[in-house]
Coordinates of C-alpha atoms and ligand atoms in Angstrom, one line a residue:
M533 CA 115.9 123.3 102.5
I534 CA 112.5 124.4 103.8
F535 CA 111.4 120.9 104.8
K536 CA 114.4 120.7 107.3
T537 CA 113.6 123.9 109.1
D538 CA 109.8 124.5 108.6
L539 CA 107.6 122.2 110.6
N540 CA 104.5 123.6 109.0
Y541 CA 105.9 122.7 105.5
R542 CA 106.3 119.1 106.6
K543 CA 102.8 119.0 108.0
Q544 CA 101.3 120.5 104.8
S545 CA 103.3 117.9 102.7
L546 CA 101.8 115.1 104.9
L547 CA 98.3 116.5 104.6
K548 CA 98.8 116.6 100.8
L549 CA 99.9 113.0 100.9
L550 CA 96.9 112.1 103.0
N551 CA 94.6 113.7 100.5
A552 CA 96.4 111.9 97.6
V553 CA 96.3 108.4 99.1
Q554 CA 92.6 108.8 100.1
E555 CA 91.6 110.0 96.7
Q556 CA 93.5 107.2 95.0
E557 CA 92.6 104.3 97.3
V558 CA 90.6 102.5 94.6
E559 CA 93.6 102.6 92.2
I560 CA 96.0 101.4 94.9
I561 CA 93.7 98.4 95.8
Q562 CA 93.5 97.6 92.0
A563 CA 97.3 97.7 91.7
L564 CA 97.7 95.3 94.6
Y565 CA 95.2 93.0 93.0
D566 CA 96.9 93.2 89.6
D567 CA 100.3 92.4 91.2
F568 CA 99.3 89.2 93.0
K569 CA 95.6 89.1 93.5
K570 CA 95.6 90.6 96.9
P571 CA 92.0 90.7 98.0
A572 CA 90.5 94.1 98.5
F573 CA 89.7 93.3 102.1
E574 CA 93.3 92.5 102.9
A575 CA 94.5 95.5 100.8
V576 CA 92.4 97.8 103.0
V577 CA 93.0 96.2 106.3
T578 CA 96.8 95.6 106.0
E579 CA 97.9 98.4 103.6
T580 CA 95.7 101.4 102.7
S581 CA 94.0 101.9 106.1
Y582 CA 97.2 101.4 107.9
V583 CA 98.9 104.2 105.9
V584 CA 96.0 106.5 106.4
A585 CA 96.1 105.9 110.2
E586 CA 99.9 106.4 110.4
L587 CA 99.5 109.7 108.4
K588 CA 96.7 111.0 110.7
H589 CA 98.5 110.0 113.8
T590 CA 101.7 111.7 112.6
I591 CA 100.0 114.9 111.4
K592 CA 98.2 115.1 114.8
N593 CA 101.4 114.7 116.8
I594 CA 104.2 116.2 114.7
N595 CA 104.4 119.5 116.7
K596 CA 104.7 117.6 120.0
W597 CA 107.2 115.1 118.7
A598 CA 109.4 117.7 117.0
K599 CA 109.6 120.0 120.0
P600 CA 112.9 120.0 122.0
K601 CA 112.2 117.8 125.0
W602 CA 113.2 119.0 128.4
V603 CA 115.0 116.4 130.5
L604 CA 115.9 116.4 134.2
P605 CA 119.4 118.0 134.5
S606 CA 122.3 116.6 136.4
F607 CA 123.1 118.2 139.7
L608 CA 126.8 118.1 138.7
N609 CA 126.1 120.7 136.0
F610 CA 124.1 123.0 138.3
P611 CA 122.8 125.4 137.2
S612 CA 121.5 124.1 133.9
T613 CA 118.5 123.2 131.8
D614 CA 118.9 120.2 129.5
Y615 CA 117.1 119.4 126.3
L616 CA 116.9 116.8 123.5
Y617 CA 116.6 118.4 120.1
K618 CA 115.2 116.3 117.2
E619 CA 117.3 116.9 114.1
P620 CA 116.6 115.3 110.7
Y621 CA 119.4 113.0 109.5
G622 CA 119.5 114.6 106.0
K623 CA 119.3 112.3 103.0
V624 CA 117.3 109.1 103.6
L625 CA 117.1 106.0 101.3
I626 CA 114.1 103.7 101.8
I627 CA 114.2 100.3 100.0
A628 CA 110.9 98.4 100.1
P629 CA 109.9 94.7 99.5
W630 CA 107.0 93.3 97.5
N631 CA 104.8 91.5 100.0
Y632 CA 103.1 94.6 101.5
P633 CA 104.5 96.8 98.8
Y634 CA 102.4 99.9 99.4
Q635 CA 102.4 100.0 103.2
L636 CA 106.1 99.1 103.7
A637 CA 107.2 101.9 101.3
L638 CA 104.8 104.5 102.6
A639 CA 105.0 104.0 106.4
P640 CA 108.7 104.7 106.7
L641 CA 108.3 107.6 104.1
I642 CA 105.7 109.3 106.3
A643 CA 108.0 109.2 109.3
A644 CA 111.1 110.3 107.4
V645 CA 109.2 113.3 106.0
A646 CA 107.7 114.2 109.4
A647 CA 111.2 114.2 110.8
G648 CA 112.4 116.7 108.2
N649 CA 114.5 114.5 105.9
Q650 CA 115.0 114.5 102.1
V651 CA 113.8 111.1 100.9
I652 CA 114.3 108.7 98.0
V653 CA 112.0 105.6 98.0
K654 CA 112.7 102.6 95.9
P655 CA 109.7 100.3 95.8
S656 CA 110.0 96.6 94.8
E657 CA 110.2 95.7 91.1
L658 CA 108.2 92.6 91.7
T659 CA 105.0 94.5 92.2
P660 CA 105.2 96.9 89.2
N661 CA 101.6 98.1 89.4
T662 CA 101.9 99.2 93.0
S663 CA 105.4 100.6 92.3
K664 CA 103.9 102.7 89.6
I665 CA 101.1 104.2 91.7
I666 CA 103.5 104.9 94.5
A667 CA 105.7 106.8 92.1
K668 CA 102.6 108.7 90.7
I669 CA 101.4 109.7 94.2
I670 CA 104.9 110.8 95.3
S671 CA 105.5 112.9 92.1
E672 CA 102.1 114.6 92.5
T673 CA 102.6 115.3 96.2
F674 CA 106.1 116.3 96.8
D675 CA 108.7 118.7 95.4
K676 CA 111.3 116.5 93.6
N677 CA 114.1 117.9 95.8
H678 CA 112.2 116.8 98.8
V679 CA 110.9 113.3 98.1
E680 CA 111.4 111.2 95.0
C681 CA 110.4 107.7 94.0
I682 CA 113.0 105.8 91.9
E683 CA 111.6 102.6 90.4
G684 CA 113.7 99.6 89.4
G685 CA 115.3 96.4 90.5
T686 CA 118.6 95.2 91.9
E687 CA 120.7 97.3 89.6
V688 CA 118.9 100.5 90.5
A689 CA 119.1 99.6 94.2
Q690 CA 122.8 99.0 93.9
E691 CA 123.3 102.3 92.1
L692 CA 121.5 104.1 94.9
L693 CA 123.5 102.2 97.5
A694 CA 126.7 103.3 96.0
Q695 CA 125.8 106.9 96.9
R696 CA 126.3 108.5 100.3
W697 CA 123.2 108.6 102.6
D698 CA 122.6 109.9 106.0
Y699 CA 120.2 107.1 106.9
I700 CA 119.1 103.8 105.1
F701 CA 115.9 102.1 105.9
F702 CA 115.6 98.6 104.3
T703 CA 112.8 96.0 104.5
G704 CA 113.5 92.7 102.8
S705 CA 115.5 89.5 103.1
V706 CA 118.3 88.6 105.4
A707 CA 120.6 88.0 102.4
V708 CA 120.0 91.5 100.9
G709 CA 120.1 93.0 104.4
K710 CA 123.7 92.0 104.7
I711 CA 124.5 93.7 101.3
I712 CA 122.8 96.9 102.6
A713 CA 124.7 96.8 105.9
K714 CA 128.0 96.4 104.0
A715 CA 127.3 99.3 101.7
A716 CA 126.2 101.4 104.7
A717 CA 129.4 100.6 106.6
E718 CA 131.4 102.2 103.8
H719 CA 130.2 105.7 105.0
L720 CA 129.2 104.7 108.5
T721 CA 125.6 105.3 107.6
P722 CA 123.1 104.3 110.2
V723 CA 120.6 101.7 109.1
T724 CA 117.4 100.1 110.0
L725 CA 117.1 96.6 108.7
E726 CA 113.6 95.0 108.8
L727 CA 114.3 91.4 107.9
G728 CA 112.7 88.0 108.3
G729 CA 113.3 84.5 109.7
K730 CA 111.6 81.3 110.8
N731 CA 108.8 82.3 113.3
P732 CA 107.9 79.5 115.7
C733 CA 104.3 79.1 116.9
I734 CA 104.0 77.0 120.1
I735 CA 100.7 75.3 121.0
E736 CA 100.7 74.0 124.6
Q737 CA 98.2 71.4 125.8
S738 CA 96.0 73.9 127.7
A739 CA 95.3 76.1 124.6
H740 CA 91.8 76.8 123.5
L741 CA 92.2 74.6 120.3
R742 CA 89.3 75.8 118.1
L743 CA 90.2 79.5 118.6
T744 CA 93.9 78.7 118.2
A745 CA 93.3 77.0 114.9
K746 CA 91.2 79.9 113.6
R747 CA 93.9 82.5 114.6
I748 CA 96.7 80.5 113.2
V749 CA 94.9 79.9 109.9
W750 CA 94.2 83.6 109.6
G751 CA 97.8 84.8 110.4
K752 CA 99.5 82.1 108.3
F753 CA 97.4 82.3 105.1
L754 CA 96.8 86.0 105.1
N755 CA 98.6 87.3 101.9
A756 CA 99.1 83.6 101.0
G757 CA 101.6 83.2 103.8
Q758 CA 103.8 86.0 102.3
T759 CA 104.0 87.9 105.6
C760 CA 107.3 88.4 107.4
I761 CA 105.6 87.8 110.8
A762 CA 103.4 84.8 109.7
P763 CA 103.9 81.7 111.8
D764 CA 106.6 79.7 109.9
Y765 CA 106.1 76.3 111.6
L766 CA 104.0 74.9 114.5
L767 CA 105.3 73.2 117.6
V768 CA 102.4 71.4 119.0
H769 CA 102.2 69.4 122.3
H770 CA 102.0 65.7 121.1
S771 CA 98.9 65.1 123.2
I772 CA 96.7 67.6 121.3
K773 CA 98.3 67.3 117.8
P774 CA 95.6 65.2 116.1
K775 CA 92.8 67.4 117.5
L776 CA 94.5 70.6 116.4
I777 CA 95.1 69.2 112.9
D778 CA 91.4 68.5 112.6
F779 CA 90.6 72.0 113.6
L780 CA 93.2 73.5 111.3
K781 CA 91.7 71.6 108.4
E782 CA 88.2 72.7 109.2
E783 CA 89.3 76.4 109.6
I784 CA 91.1 76.4 106.3
I785 CA 88.0 75.0 104.5
T786 CA 85.8 77.5 106.3
A787 CA 88.0 80.4 105.2
Y788 CA 88.8 79.4 101.7
G789 CA 86.3 76.6 100.7
E790 CA 87.0 73.1 99.5
N791 CA 88.9 74.5 96.5
P792 CA 90.9 77.6 97.7
E793 CA 92.0 78.1 94.0
K794 CA 88.5 79.5 93.4
S795 CA 88.4 81.6 96.6
P796 CA 88.4 85.4 96.0
D797 CA 90.2 85.8 99.3
F798 CA 93.4 83.8 98.6
P799 CA 96.2 85.6 96.8
R800 CA 98.9 84.1 94.5
I801 CA 102.6 83.6 94.9
I802 CA 104.5 86.7 93.7
N803 CA 106.4 85.2 90.8
K804 CA 107.7 82.0 89.2
K805 CA 110.9 81.9 91.2
N806 CA 109.2 82.0 94.5
W807 CA 106.5 79.7 93.3
K808 CA 109.1 77.1 92.3
R809 CA 110.8 77.5 95.7
Q810 CA 107.4 76.7 97.4
V811 CA 106.9 73.7 95.2
S812 CA 110.4 72.4 96.1
F813 CA 109.4 72.6 99.8
L814 CA 106.6 70.0 99.1
E815 CA 108.9 67.3 97.8
N816 CA 109.0 64.1 99.9
Q817 CA 106.7 65.5 102.5
T818 CA 103.6 64.1 104.1
V819 CA 100.8 66.5 103.1
L820 CA 97.8 66.6 105.5
L821 CA 95.8 69.1 103.5
G822 CA 96.3 71.0 100.3
G823 CA 99.5 70.5 98.3
K824 CA 97.9 71.5 95.0
T825 CA 100.1 73.7 92.8
T826 CA 99.2 75.5 89.5
A827 CA 102.1 76.9 87.5
E828 CA 100.0 79.2 85.2
D829 CA 99.0 81.6 87.9
F830 CA 101.6 80.7 90.6
Y831 CA 99.0 79.1 92.9
I832 CA 99.9 77.1 95.9
A833 CA 97.0 75.7 98.1
P834 CA 97.0 76.4 101.8
T835 CA 99.0 73.3 102.8
L836 CA 99.6 71.5 106.1
L837 CA 102.7 69.3 106.3
D838 CA 103.2 66.6 108.9
N839 CA 106.4 66.4 110.8
P840 CA 109.0 67.3 108.2
N841 CA 112.6 66.4 108.9
L842 CA 114.5 69.3 110.3
E843 CA 117.1 68.7 107.6
S844 CA 114.6 69.1 104.8
L845 CA 114.5 72.3 102.7
V846 CA 111.2 73.5 104.2
M847 CA 112.7 73.5 107.7
Q848 CA 116.0 75.1 106.6
E849 CA 114.7 78.3 104.9
E850 CA 112.1 80.9 105.8
I851 CA 109.0 79.6 104.0
F852 CA 107.2 82.9 103.2
G853 CA 104.3 81.1 101.5
P854 CA 101.1 79.1 102.3
I855 CA 102.9 76.0 103.6
L856 CA 102.6 75.2 107.3
P857 CA 104.8 72.4 108.8
I858 CA 103.4 70.8 112.0
L859 CA 106.0 69.5 114.4
S860 CA 105.3 68.1 117.9
Y861 CA 107.1 68.3 121.2
E862 CA 106.8 66.5 124.5
T863 CA 109.1 68.5 126.8
E864 CA 110.3 72.1 127.1
A865 CA 113.7 70.7 126.2
D866 CA 112.3 69.5 122.8
L867 CA 111.0 73.0 122.2
E868 CA 114.4 74.6 123.0
A869 CA 116.3 72.1 120.8
I870 CA 114.2 73.1 117.7
I871 CA 113.8 76.8 118.3
M872 CA 117.4 77.4 119.2
Q873 CA 118.8 75.8 116.1
Y874 CA 117.6 78.9 114.1
E875 CA 118.6 82.5 114.2
K876 CA 116.5 84.8 116.4
P877 CA 113.1 85.1 114.7
L878 CA 111.1 88.2 113.8
S879 CA 108.1 86.8 115.7
L880 CA 107.2 84.1 118.1
Y881 CA 103.7 83.0 119.1
V882 CA 102.5 80.9 122.0
F883 CA 99.0 79.5 122.5
T884 CA 98.3 78.5 126.1
E885 CA 95.9 79.1 129.0
N886 CA 98.9 78.4 131.4
K887 CA 100.2 81.9 132.4
A888 CA 103.5 80.5 133.8
F889 CA 104.2 78.7 130.6
A890 CA 103.5 81.8 128.5
Q891 CA 105.8 83.9 130.8
K892 CA 108.6 81.3 130.6
I893 CA 108.4 81.3 126.8
M894 CA 108.5 85.1 126.7
A895 CA 111.5 85.1 129.0
N896 CA 113.4 82.2 127.5
Y897 CA 113.5 83.2 123.8
S898 CA 114.7 86.2 122.0
F899 CA 112.5 87.4 119.1
G900 CA 111.4 90.7 117.5
G901 CA 107.8 90.7 118.8
G902 CA 104.9 88.3 119.1
C903 CA 101.7 87.3 120.7
I904 CA 100.3 85.1 123.5
N905 CA 97.1 83.5 122.1
D906 CA 97.1 85.1 118.7
T907 CA 99.3 85.7 115.6
V908 CA 100.5 88.8 113.7
I909 CA 98.3 91.4 115.5
H910 CA 101.1 92.9 117.5
F911 CA 101.8 94.8 114.3
A912 CA 98.7 96.8 114.7
N913 CA 99.6 98.7 117.9
K914 CA 101.6 101.8 117.0
R915 CA 102.8 102.0 120.6
L916 CA 104.7 98.8 120.2
P917 CA 108.1 98.8 118.4
F918 CA 108.0 96.7 115.2
G919 CA 111.4 95.2 114.3
G920 CA 113.7 92.2 114.6
V921 CA 116.6 91.2 116.7
G922 CA 119.8 89.5 115.6
H923 CA 119.4 88.1 112.0
S924 CA 115.7 89.2 111.9
G925 CA 116.7 92.9 111.9
I926 CA 118.2 96.0 113.5
G927 CA 116.0 98.9 114.8
A928 CA 112.2 99.2 115.1
Y929 CA 109.5 101.6 114.1
H930 CA 105.8 102.6 114.1
G931 CA 104.0 105.6 115.5
K932 CA 106.2 108.0 117.4
L933 CA 109.0 105.5 117.4
S934 CA 109.2 106.0 113.6
F935 CA 109.6 109.8 114.0
D936 CA 112.4 109.2 116.6
L937 CA 114.1 106.7 114.3
F938 CA 114.4 109.2 111.5
S939 CA 115.6 111.9 113.9
H940 CA 119.0 112.3 115.4
Q941 CA 118.5 113.2 119.1
K942 CA 120.9 116.0 119.9
A943 CA 121.8 116.4 123.6
V944 CA 122.0 120.0 124.7
V945 CA 122.9 121.5 128.1
K946 CA 122.1 125.2 128.5
K947 CA 124.3 126.3 131.3
G948 CA 123.4 129.2 133.6
N949 CA 126.0 132.0 134.1
W950 CA 124.8 133.3 137.5
L951 CA 126.8 130.7 139.4
D952 CA 130.2 129.1 138.6
I953 CA 131.3 126.5 141.0
P954 CA 135.2 126.5 140.8
S955 CA 135.9 122.9 141.9
R956 CA 136.2 121.4 138.4
Y957 CA 138.9 123.9 137.2
A958 CA 142.7 123.4 137.3
P959 CA 144.8 123.8 139.3
Y960 CA 143.4 120.8 141.0
K961 CA 145.5 120.9 144.1
G962 CA 143.4 120.4 147.3
K963 CA 140.2 119.9 145.3
L964 CA 140.1 116.1 144.9
K965 CA 138.5 115.3 148.2
T966 CA 135.6 117.7 147.7
M967 CA 135.1 116.6 144.1
K968 CA 135.0 112.9 145.2
K969 CA 132.3 113.9 147.8
L970 CA 130.3 115.7 145.1
L971 CA 130.5 112.9 142.6
N972 CA 129.5 110.5 145.3
W973 CA 126.4 112.6 146.4
F974 CA 125.1 113.2 142.9
S975 CA 125.9 109.9 141.1
Ligands
LIG1293 P1 114.5 91.2 98.9 O1 115.5 91.4 99.9 O2 114.7 90.3 97.7 O3 114.2 92.7 98.2 C1 113.9 93.8 99.0 C2 114.3 95.0 98.2 O4 115.7 95.0 98.0 C3 113.7 95.2 96.8 O5 113.3 96.6 96.6 C4 114.8 94.8 95.9 O6 114.8 95.5 94.6 C5 116.0 95.2 96.7 N1 117.2 94.4 96.3 C6 117.2 93.1 95.9 N2 118.5 92.7 95.7 C7 119.3 93.7 96.0 C8 120.7 93.9 96.0 N3 121.5 92.9 95.7 N4 121.2 95.1 96.4 C9 120.3 96.1 96.8 N5 119.0 96.0 96.8 C10 118.5 94.8 96.4 O7 113.2 90.9 99.7 P2 111.7 90.6 99.1 O8 111.7 89.3 98.4 O9 111.2 91.8 98.4 O10 110.9 90.4 100.5 C11 110.8 89.2 101.2 C12 111.7 89.3 102.4 O11 111.4 90.4 103.2 C13 111.3 88.1 103.4 O12 112.5 87.6 103.9 C14 110.6 88.8 104.5 O13 110.6 88.2 105.7 C15 111.2 90.1 104.5 N6 110.2 91.1 105.0 C16 110.5 91.7 106.2 C17 109.6 92.6 106.8 C18 109.8 93.3 108.1 O14 109.1 94.3 108.4 N7 110.7 92.8 108.9 C19 108.5 93.0 106.0 C20 108.3 92.4 104.8 C21 109.2 91.5 104.3

């Protein structure tokens, strides 16, 4: 298996992939539009350019990342030199979702290939056009024994899961994440689970409200709210709630016009099932803006809901659509009472000019990643790990972290033969006192 041992082969494969994705960018953007009217701007910013950047960064650094890394040896082993060897796991399965169907299939693939693995990718069946172009690019770029794309839905995924893998990388829902974890446990296969959750967005009274509204509207309604790290619900200090609502309404109209259904910048819900789920969230709620739904093309308007009951459906499930509930709080205890009733989220956002408040929120709550005074953008820094905690996921990736994730790190001590201190060998009689001293000095 040349890809396992030959770093240059891996690099050439990635260069071929870079060439293919750059040549076919127009077709990829078209496929994303055909699947759910993803605007070209969003397709470039959140999918194609991201993949190209990840490829370039990986190709540039692969030699450095793959090299055995020298680490400071332990004096107890003197004389020795110690290394971490990066070893490919072997056979890797990548299962991708539909919401960023291109990027979330390709980004882990790039890292798995760079690390020297054999890879099977299963894209989402809900974005058939994107799935098709991914399959085409992969078959044109890679040897079939190296990387293969297998298209299909749940049944295909289950058939793949029934096989034995050396690593499984899954992005999708919490419910399916549990199925993946169970299947992986059968062979003690390590997994990364990139899942979702209900992401809180706190707006404290000192926040710059106009900018806050603009950044929330962008992060929430990007991809029509079908973003795992989109703010799920707002927690606004009661004293500024009316003002923030006015700004949110204005920013939605600025971004998508009086009739967002006509906006070229607003995608559709992925399918009927998810559209119906969104529609059910609107039942018996106070709609502050939006609320329009159109069954023919699975449209849901960018919608603001006022103070939904915590028992209502919209506050029970991950929304994953363009509906934004606005709740208010008075004290930090109110915040805690709401946030802590959910599982640990993938993201948390806080808008405030009060540094101490921001630090307290960062320290008090557990979440995958997040921002102070913005939404979603932590995704863009390849030096920051991207992943969840608790129910929002296991493991994290991006940049070098992705390469490390798909590599087993072998610990190797190369012992020198020119000196052999006898104190560790049996018979132990009379050696314990010296050994205790040594352990004490060098611990
Ligand atoms: P999903 O879990 O329904 O599907 C994801 C993948 O799993 C698809 O390829 C699908 O074919 C496969 N699958 C479905 N049922 C399966 C089963 N029973 N056994 C094996 N495989 C199965 O998720 P989705 O609807 O595609 O994506 C939406 C979810 O993904 C949201 O919850 C969102 O938060 C999450 N998400 C997370 C991230 C992240 O990076 N953490 C990114 C995007 C989406």
